[in-house]
Amino acid sequence: MYNPSDKNSILAFAQQLQSQRLRNCIDVSAMAKVYRGKGNFGQLLEKYYFGYDLNSASEPDFAQAGLELKTAPLKVLKTKAYRSKERLVLNLINYVEIVDEVFETSSFIQKNAHILLVFYEHQPEVNALDLQIKLVGDWRFPPADLEVIRQDWSSIVQKIKAGKAHELSEGDTFYLAACTKGANANSLRRQPHSAQPAMQRAFSLKQGYVNHIIANLAGDAKPNYGKLLVAAPEIQSESIEAVVLRKLRPYCGKSIAQLTAEAGVALNDKAKNFTANLTNLLLGVELDKQIEEFEKAEITVKTVRLSESNLPKESMSFPHFKYEEIAQIQWEDSEFKQRLERKFLVVFLKYIAGELYFDKAVFWNMEPQHLLEAQRVWLATQALVRAGTIVTAIKNGRRFTAFPTKQFSAVAHVRPHARNAADVFPLPVPDVLTGLQAYTKHCFWLNNHFIRDAIYLKSQRATVIDLFS
DNA sequence: GCATGATCATGC
DNA sequence: GCATGATCATGC
């Protein structure tokens, strides 16, 4: 067994799980009946491998050693590389108590300063006893990461102090997020500075950050990342947001032609990596490298081209959805929702007399009421696909559909996104009017007017670089 | 002029 | 071959 007050002893005992299945590591005959049929992997591991009773106390699982045990699923890619299946959910946020905490002694730090991680392969149909354990290891946040997390923690607490716990969202922060936790939207809690009940939430590490942990535990060769934050955190505690905006500020108002000429590089503005290349160029990161902090924080970088009236020339597209999938899944599991919950860095370029200029860059994440509106669009789309009533008319070879349009919602709409009309996905229900069993690929788009109003115009002066201010 | 439908260009 | 970012075309 192990010595519960000795970290190394616990870690060594845990390491024996590497590449095993739980069934081979515990006495199955001693298991309670309820667990023999099915049980949660984490519960089984705690109770029958480590031999302690389940608790949800505020102290870490191995209290004497200050070690918190976390189990989590990962996916194995075709390349055999590991990726986290989801965010890693940590301790619950107590809205009432947290407003009196300081980070260094907070319940978050007390519980999660040192984490013992057991990753198993996600296999939905497999008994928990037979899941393959892929990675075992312990994790402490490196100082630079801890500084970002401290800022994330503070901005979450700030929002609660402002009586806005009901407006918390995952996109608010970078590595550490407040994710919803509870069976449904009825899991409401009281918050200290507002009468409005708020969804129960827990601290969580973003999926991108968990991928970083996984790569470290797996001993993967360090990806060839570019980094934004180079100074040691004790010297520099500037936020990721502040660093990015500070680096971009000098370029505002310059034309893309001038910027690329000064840097001595040629960027093809039609290339699909134009956005990434331009961002790297302006942030001083080598062009072919991914930005480590952006990967960890799952930041989506988008460029938006504005007309002289500040209206984006196009709406913003998202990956096309599969009709068979959208008919089956829930909004909560949809890719569209997952993407909308991320943080965005939107780079606005503006056409002036035919020439493209760098206007401003804005960090943005969607407000809860807009996410609800996106949900309405998604649900209308799902209903349509389920009913098989996509096509409403055909005129001159052009199809007219009942997909949600910009008239339907001020936030999002559905439009084709395909090579051509023959580029299709199968339908779960044949289209009633045409009998088609497959239909041109479509995707969700954020309306260009929404981008103008909710991102471009609404962005606060403090967080933007405004060419014309 | 703009919304909706349709397709192009690129890179992995 | 296909996803993705980007843009064009038609008709009201």
XYZ file of C-alpha atoms (C1' of nucleotides) in Angstrom:
493
model
C 0.000 0.000 0.000
C 1.150 3.516 0.708
C 1.764 6.009 3.463
C -1.012 8.629 3.322
C 1.158 11.329 4.839
C 3.989 10.836 2.368
C 3.584 12.328 -1.094
C 6.249 10.199 -2.678
C 4.735 7.055 -1.297
C 1.334 7.980 -2.729
C 2.833 8.877 -6.105
C 4.803 5.641 -6.275
C 1.710 3.621 -5.410
C -0.270 5.515 -8.057
C 2.406 4.866 -10.686
C 1.624 1.165 -10.486
C -1.626 1.963 -12.286
C 0.260 2.986 -15.415
C -0.905 1.025 -18.484
C -3.222 -1.129 -16.339
C -6.929 -1.651 -16.025
C -8.537 -1.183 -12.617
C -9.754 -4.791 -12.623
C -6.163 -6.002 -12.381
C -5.252 -3.618 -9.586
C -8.016 -4.102 -7.033
C -9.768 -6.954 -5.246
C -12.930 -7.168 -7.316
C -14.547 -9.699 -4.990
C -14.450 -7.170 -2.162
C -16.387 -4.639 -4.185
C -19.851 -3.607 -3.153
C -22.596 -4.831 -5.433
C -23.495 -1.378 -6.681
C -20.047 -0.978 -8.181
C -19.866 -4.345 -9.838
C -22.326 -3.519 -12.547
C -21.220 -0.043 -13.221
C -19.455 2.620 -11.336
C -17.663 5.816 -11.873
C -13.974 5.284 -12.572
C -12.914 7.929 -10.088
C -15.087 6.570 -7.294
C -13.814 3.023 -7.825
C -10.223 4.206 -7.833
C -10.621 6.118 -4.582
C -12.574 3.490 -2.735
C -11.000 0.238 -3.894
C -7.480 1.173 -4.975
C -6.559 3.946 -2.576
C -9.046 2.660 -0.001
C -10.563 5.822 1.330
C -14.156 6.918 1.492
C -15.568 9.318 -0.995
C -15.582 12.854 0.195
C -16.249 16.247 -1.190
C -14.537 18.069 1.638
C -12.765 21.303 0.993
C -9.447 19.731 1.872
C -7.530 17.668 -0.697
C -8.221 13.954 -1.009
C -4.885 13.072 0.596
C -5.128 15.815 3.200
C -1.993 14.954 5.138
C 0.113 14.994 1.997
C -1.666 17.961 0.415
C -2.409 15.988 -2.722
C -5.654 16.104 -4.688
C -6.628 13.082 -6.790
C -8.241 13.715 -10.176
C -9.270 11.205 -12.794
C -10.088 12.251 -16.326
C -10.751 10.788 -19.771
C -8.479 11.373 -22.727
C -8.804 10.634 -26.410
C -6.177 8.793 -28.412
C -5.727 10.377 -31.835
C -4.930 8.449 -34.996
C -1.372 9.684 -34.567
C -1.418 7.967 -31.113
C -1.079 11.361 -29.448
C -3.232 12.064 -26.411
C -5.755 14.868 -26.071
C -8.028 15.706 -23.185
C -11.629 14.803 -23.854
C -12.846 17.781 -21.868
C -12.061 20.456 -19.307
C -10.812 19.282 -15.908
C -13.346 20.165 -13.244
C -11.901 21.146 -9.864
C -13.580 22.362 -6.681
C -16.955 24.047 -6.459
C -17.107 27.799 -6.105
C -18.799 28.934 -2.938
C -20.003 32.374 -3.992
C -20.678 33.506 -0.433
C -17.337 32.520 1.050
C -14.971 33.189 -1.828
C -15.442 36.953 -1.723
C -13.546 36.964 1.598
C -10.662 34.819 0.370
C -7.251 35.825 -0.915
C -5.733 33.694 -3.654
C -2.646 32.474 -1.813
C -4.720 30.902 0.979
C -7.894 30.322 -1.029
C -9.890 27.113 -1.016
C -8.812 26.716 -4.643
C -5.113 26.752 -3.755
C -5.563 24.644 -0.645
C -7.235 21.949 -2.669
C -5.488 22.112 -6.016
C -1.927 23.282 -5.493
C -0.685 19.750 -6.111
C -2.767 17.322 -8.155
C -2.343 13.617 -8.741
C -3.762 12.844 -12.180
C -4.947 9.518 -13.519
C -5.940 9.677 -17.191
C -7.835 6.810 -18.786
C -8.871 6.321 -22.383
C -12.395 7.492 -23.105
C -14.422 4.447 -24.169
C -18.109 5.098 -23.549
C -19.257 1.483 -23.747
C -16.563 0.012 -21.540
C -17.039 -0.947 -17.877
C -15.069 1.365 -15.617
C -13.066 -1.608 -14.345
C -11.757 -2.250 -17.829
C -10.824 1.245 -18.941
C -7.220 1.562 -20.046
C -5.178 3.765 -17.758
C -2.930 5.765 -20.031
C -1.145 8.321 -17.891
C -0.401 8.764 -14.209
C 1.499 11.680 -12.783
C 1.437 14.687 -10.504
C 1.092 18.320 -11.450
C 2.078 21.613 -9.892
C 1.451 24.830 -11.761
C 4.674 26.386 -13.046
C 5.131 29.970 -11.735
C 4.240 31.640 -15.026
C 1.043 29.588 -15.321
C 0.173 30.184 -11.688
C 0.354 33.915 -12.307
C -2.169 33.630 -15.148
C -4.353 31.440 -12.941
C -4.117 33.954 -10.096
C -5.401 36.634 -12.448
C -8.154 34.333 -13.697
C -9.175 33.560 -10.112
C -9.221 37.268 -9.307
C -11.393 38.182 -12.266
C -13.883 35.464 -11.329
C -13.988 36.761 -7.741
C -14.287 40.330 -9.046
C -17.397 39.390 -10.970
C -18.934 37.750 -7.896
C -18.106 40.820 -5.816
C -19.855 42.935 -8.442
C -23.021 40.868 -7.965
C -22.628 39.230 -11.359
C -22.151 35.573 -10.454
C -25.074 34.802 -12.762
C -23.120 36.311 -15.655
C -19.960 34.248 -15.202
C -18.847 32.404 -18.312
C -15.934 30.242 -19.299
C -14.719 32.674 -21.900
C -14.086 35.309 -19.234
C -10.718 33.860 -18.315
C -7.600 32.251 -19.765
C -6.467 28.983 -18.111
C -8.760 28.703 -15.082
C -12.479 29.010 -15.737
C -15.776 28.952 -13.884
C -17.667 26.125 -15.575
C -21.258 25.211 -14.844
C -21.697 22.234 -12.615
C -25.048 20.713 -11.894
C -27.621 18.478 -13.453
C -29.431 21.316 -15.163
C -30.070 25.026 -15.269
C -32.052 24.649 -12.061
C -28.929 24.065 -9.975
C -29.037 27.585 -8.655
C -27.181 29.084 -5.743
C -27.353 32.254 -3.750
C -24.721 34.926 -4.432
C -23.621 37.497 -1.837
C -23.950 40.798 -3.702
C -27.116 40.298 -5.689
C -30.565 38.863 -5.131
C -30.314 37.091 -8.470
C -29.643 33.357 -8.080
C -26.669 32.050 -10.050
C -25.887 28.730 -11.680
C -23.711 26.516 -9.549
C -20.180 26.646 -10.926
C -16.828 25.003 -10.281
C -13.269 25.993 -11.064
C -11.974 24.137 -14.063
C -8.882 24.007 -16.214
C -9.572 24.637 -19.877
C -9.255 21.712 -22.218
C -6.290 23.385 -23.914
C -4.522 23.659 -20.584
C -5.253 20.011 -19.781
C -3.704 19.101 -23.139
C -0.592 20.927 -21.988
C -0.548 18.892 -18.748
C -1.050 15.675 -20.695
C 1.826 16.461 -23.058
C 4.065 17.079 -20.063
C 3.078 13.891 -18.253
C 3.474 11.892 -21.451
C 6.956 13.320 -21.888
C 6.100 14.468 -25.397
C 8.788 16.396 -27.158
C 8.166 20.051 -26.470
C 6.084 21.393 -29.321
C 7.793 24.183 -31.149
C 5.746 26.908 -29.504
C 6.180 30.616 -29.608
C 5.694 32.375 -26.306
C 4.168 35.704 -25.391
C 5.171 35.938 -21.769
C 8.910 35.754 -21.560
C 9.751 37.576 -18.355
C 9.580 35.703 -15.072
C 6.230 36.281 -13.351
C 7.828 37.730 -10.230
C 9.239 40.441 -12.470
C 6.248 40.867 -14.694
C 2.661 40.158 -13.789
C 1.159 41.702 -16.862
C -1.871 39.768 -18.047
C -1.946 37.931 -21.368
C -4.546 40.410 -22.519
C -2.434 43.406 -21.564
C 0.674 41.970 -23.212
C -1.124 41.313 -26.463
C -2.732 44.738 -26.598
C 0.513 46.470 -25.663
C 2.381 44.663 -28.431
C -0.266 45.463 -31.012
C -0.695 49.133 -30.136
C 2.214 50.518 -32.212
C 0.852 48.944 -35.383
C -2.587 50.411 -35.241
C -3.410 52.546 -38.212
C -0.722 51.059 -40.397
C -1.569 49.322 -43.613
C -0.986 45.601 -43.903
C 1.231 46.274 -46.914
C 3.393 48.617 -44.841
C 3.557 46.237 -41.858
C 4.600 43.262 -43.915
C 7.096 45.361 -45.888
C 8.679 46.638 -42.661
C 8.936 43.096 -41.369
C 10.359 41.944 -44.661
C 7.810 39.211 -45.183
C 5.169 38.609 -47.784
C 1.811 37.439 -46.484
C -0.782 36.031 -48.829
C -4.018 37.520 -47.556
C -5.959 34.756 -49.255
C -4.091 31.985 -47.476
C -5.992 30.214 -44.774
C -3.162 30.789 -42.324
C -3.174 34.529 -43.024
C -4.807 35.272 -39.668
C -2.310 33.216 -37.724
C 0.619 34.645 -39.669
C -0.519 38.234 -39.244
C -1.130 37.727 -35.527
C 2.285 36.159 -35.037
C 3.936 38.902 -37.041
C 2.363 41.645 -34.943
C 3.007 39.824 -31.663
C 6.609 39.174 -32.538
C 6.270 35.407 -32.682
C 7.867 33.358 -35.452
C 5.366 32.788 -38.218
C 5.269 29.017 -38.237
C 4.812 28.645 -34.502
C 1.694 28.286 -32.438
C 1.432 30.618 -29.480
C 1.687 28.594 -26.296
C -0.523 30.831 -24.176
C -3.228 30.900 -26.854
C -3.200 27.117 -27.105
C -3.491 26.696 -23.338
C -6.283 29.251 -23.132
C -8.012 27.939 -26.271
C -8.156 31.400 -27.746
C -9.745 31.587 -31.165
C -8.086 34.210 -33.355
C -10.287 35.669 -36.080
C -9.745 38.500 -38.516
C -12.689 40.593 -39.578
C -12.533 42.856 -42.592
C -14.557 46.022 -42.179
C -16.015 48.276 -44.796
C -15.483 52.007 -44.324
C -18.804 52.160 -42.475
C -17.413 49.679 -39.896
C -19.755 46.916 -40.972
C -17.889 43.614 -41.376
C -17.925 42.686 -45.038
C -18.877 39.127 -44.171
C -20.433 37.209 -41.314
C -18.178 34.884 -39.314
C -18.345 31.223 -40.237
C -17.953 28.189 -38.006
C -17.259 24.587 -39.018
C -20.093 22.929 -40.880
C -22.346 20.672 -38.892
C -23.459 17.154 -39.752
C -27.223 16.796 -40.166
C -27.275 13.322 -38.659
C -25.403 14.570 -35.628
C -27.384 17.722 -34.949
C -30.590 15.681 -35.090
C -29.310 13.463 -32.290
C -27.331 15.553 -29.850
C -28.234 18.135 -27.238
C -27.315 21.804 -27.441
C -25.059 21.316 -24.413
C -22.956 18.829 -26.373
C -22.876 20.795 -29.599
C -19.658 21.976 -31.164
C -21.196 25.384 -31.854
C -21.819 25.976 -28.140
C -18.342 24.767 -27.225
C -16.773 27.155 -29.687
C -18.906 30.102 -28.683
C -17.883 29.632 -25.046
C -14.244 30.228 -25.849
C -12.355 33.464 -25.693
C -11.734 35.207 -29.028
C -9.075 37.585 -30.178
C -10.706 39.490 -33.017
C -8.373 41.429 -35.274
C -10.222 44.124 -37.182
C -8.848 45.129 -40.548
C -10.368 47.998 -42.386
C -10.584 48.898 -46.047
C -9.864 52.546 -46.690
C -9.739 53.520 -50.348
C -9.180 49.909 -51.293
C -6.192 49.511 -48.980
C -6.295 47.178 -45.955
C -5.351 48.702 -42.571
C -4.908 47.240 -39.102
C -7.664 48.939 -37.126
C -7.839 47.323 -33.709
C -7.747 44.038 -31.853
C -10.271 43.027 -29.228
C -10.485 40.181 -26.751
C -14.080 39.067 -26.672
C -16.236 36.346 -25.247
C -19.929 35.896 -25.688
C -22.381 37.170 -23.106
C -24.838 34.658 -21.636
C -27.932 36.217 -23.233
C -26.309 36.041 -26.649
C -25.398 32.421 -26.071
C -29.069 31.772 -25.331
C -29.937 33.426 -28.624
C -27.423 31.218 -30.427
C -29.090 28.267 -28.726
C -32.440 29.363 -30.163
C -30.942 29.357 -33.664
C -29.368 25.965 -33.078
C -32.619 24.464 -31.785
C -34.579 25.841 -34.747
C -32.018 24.250 -37.055
C -32.255 20.958 -35.218
C -36.065 20.963 -35.443
C -35.867 21.607 -39.173
C -33.417 18.789 -39.805
C -35.468 16.406 -37.683
C -38.643 17.268 -39.572
C -36.987 17.047 -42.982
C -38.461 20.372 -44.042
C -35.334 22.150 -45.219
C -36.262 23.167 -48.767
C -39.237 25.487 -49.133
C -39.043 26.241 -52.852
C -36.889 25.935 -55.972
C -36.687 28.784 -58.465
C -34.330 28.935 -61.433
C -32.357 26.059 -59.956
C -31.792 27.923 -56.702
C -33.085 26.356 -53.555
C -34.796 28.329 -50.876
C -34.568 26.899 -47.386
C -36.184 27.318 -44.004
C -32.870 27.543 -42.173
C -32.738 30.399 -39.629
C -31.763 33.605 -41.414
C -30.515 36.951 -40.175
C -34.168 37.911 -39.889
C -34.700 35.070 -37.443
C -31.967 36.175 -35.074
C -29.786 39.209 -34.515
C -26.929 36.968 -33.371
C -26.508 34.014 -35.709
C -27.837 32.411 -38.853
C -27.331 29.300 -40.979
C -25.910 29.357 -44.503
C -24.214 27.001 -46.927
C -20.538 26.334 -46.475
C -19.487 23.923 -49.155
C -17.377 23.533 -52.260
C -20.568 23.635 -54.277
C -24.165 22.451 -54.083
C -23.035 18.874 -54.639
C -20.820 18.937 -51.542
C -23.261 17.305 -49.151
C -23.802 15.539 -45.845
C -26.460 12.825 -45.451
C -29.806 13.767 -43.916
C -31.339 11.759 -41.059
C -34.776 12.305 -42.635
C -35.196 12.756 -46.405
C -36.211 16.273 -47.333
C -39.997 16.303 -47.652
C -40.281 18.609 -50.674
C -37.383 17.347 -52.765
C -36.857 13.823 -51.470
C -33.139 14.581 -51.159
C -31.324 12.210 -48.821
C -28.298 14.431 -48.497
C -27.975 18.180 -48.485
C -25.381 20.857 -49.188
C -23.110 21.396 -46.197
C -24.214 24.258 -44.017
C -22.755 25.948 -40.978
C -23.619 28.492 -38.309
C -22.500 32.069 -38.851
C -22.325 34.981 -36.435
C -24.151 37.875 -38.112
C -21.917 40.663 -39.375
C -24.173 43.211 -37.669
C -23.775 41.328 -34.404
C -19.990 41.400 -34.774
C -20.116 45.129 -35.368
C -22.446 45.893 -32.470
C -21.351 43.349 -29.859
C -17.622 43.229 -30.551
C -16.378 46.152 -32.601
C -18.467 49.004 -31.228
C -18.977 47.671 -27.720
C -15.342 46.980 -26.974
C -14.099 49.069 -24.092
C -11.456 51.677 -24.739
C -9.242 50.092 -22.107
C -9.033 46.826 -23.960
C -8.839 48.016 -27.526
C -6.540 49.853 -29.761
C -8.595 52.301 -31.648
C -7.205 53.743 -34.773
C -9.559 56.656 -34.917
C -9.693 57.711 -31.288
C -27.905 47.808 -50.867
C -28.322 43.739 -48.782
C -29.692 38.945 -47.537
C -29.242 34.526 -48.845
C -27.372 31.087 -51.660
C -23.214 29.516 -53.817
C -18.502 28.809 -54.557
C -13.420 29.826 -54.553
C -8.471 29.438 -52.729
C -5.394 27.394 -49.903
C -2.948 24.070 -47.169
C -2.617 19.909 -44.649
C -9.946 14.840 -50.231
C -11.523 17.937 -47.283
C -11.789 21.642 -43.740
C -11.416 26.309 -43.343
C -11.189 31.135 -44.311
C -12.817 34.099 -47.584
C -15.542 36.036 -51.170
C -18.724 36.145 -55.125
C -23.570 36.161 -57.409
C -28.313 36.688 -57.707
C -32.558 38.735 -56.989
C -35.631 41.317 -54.120
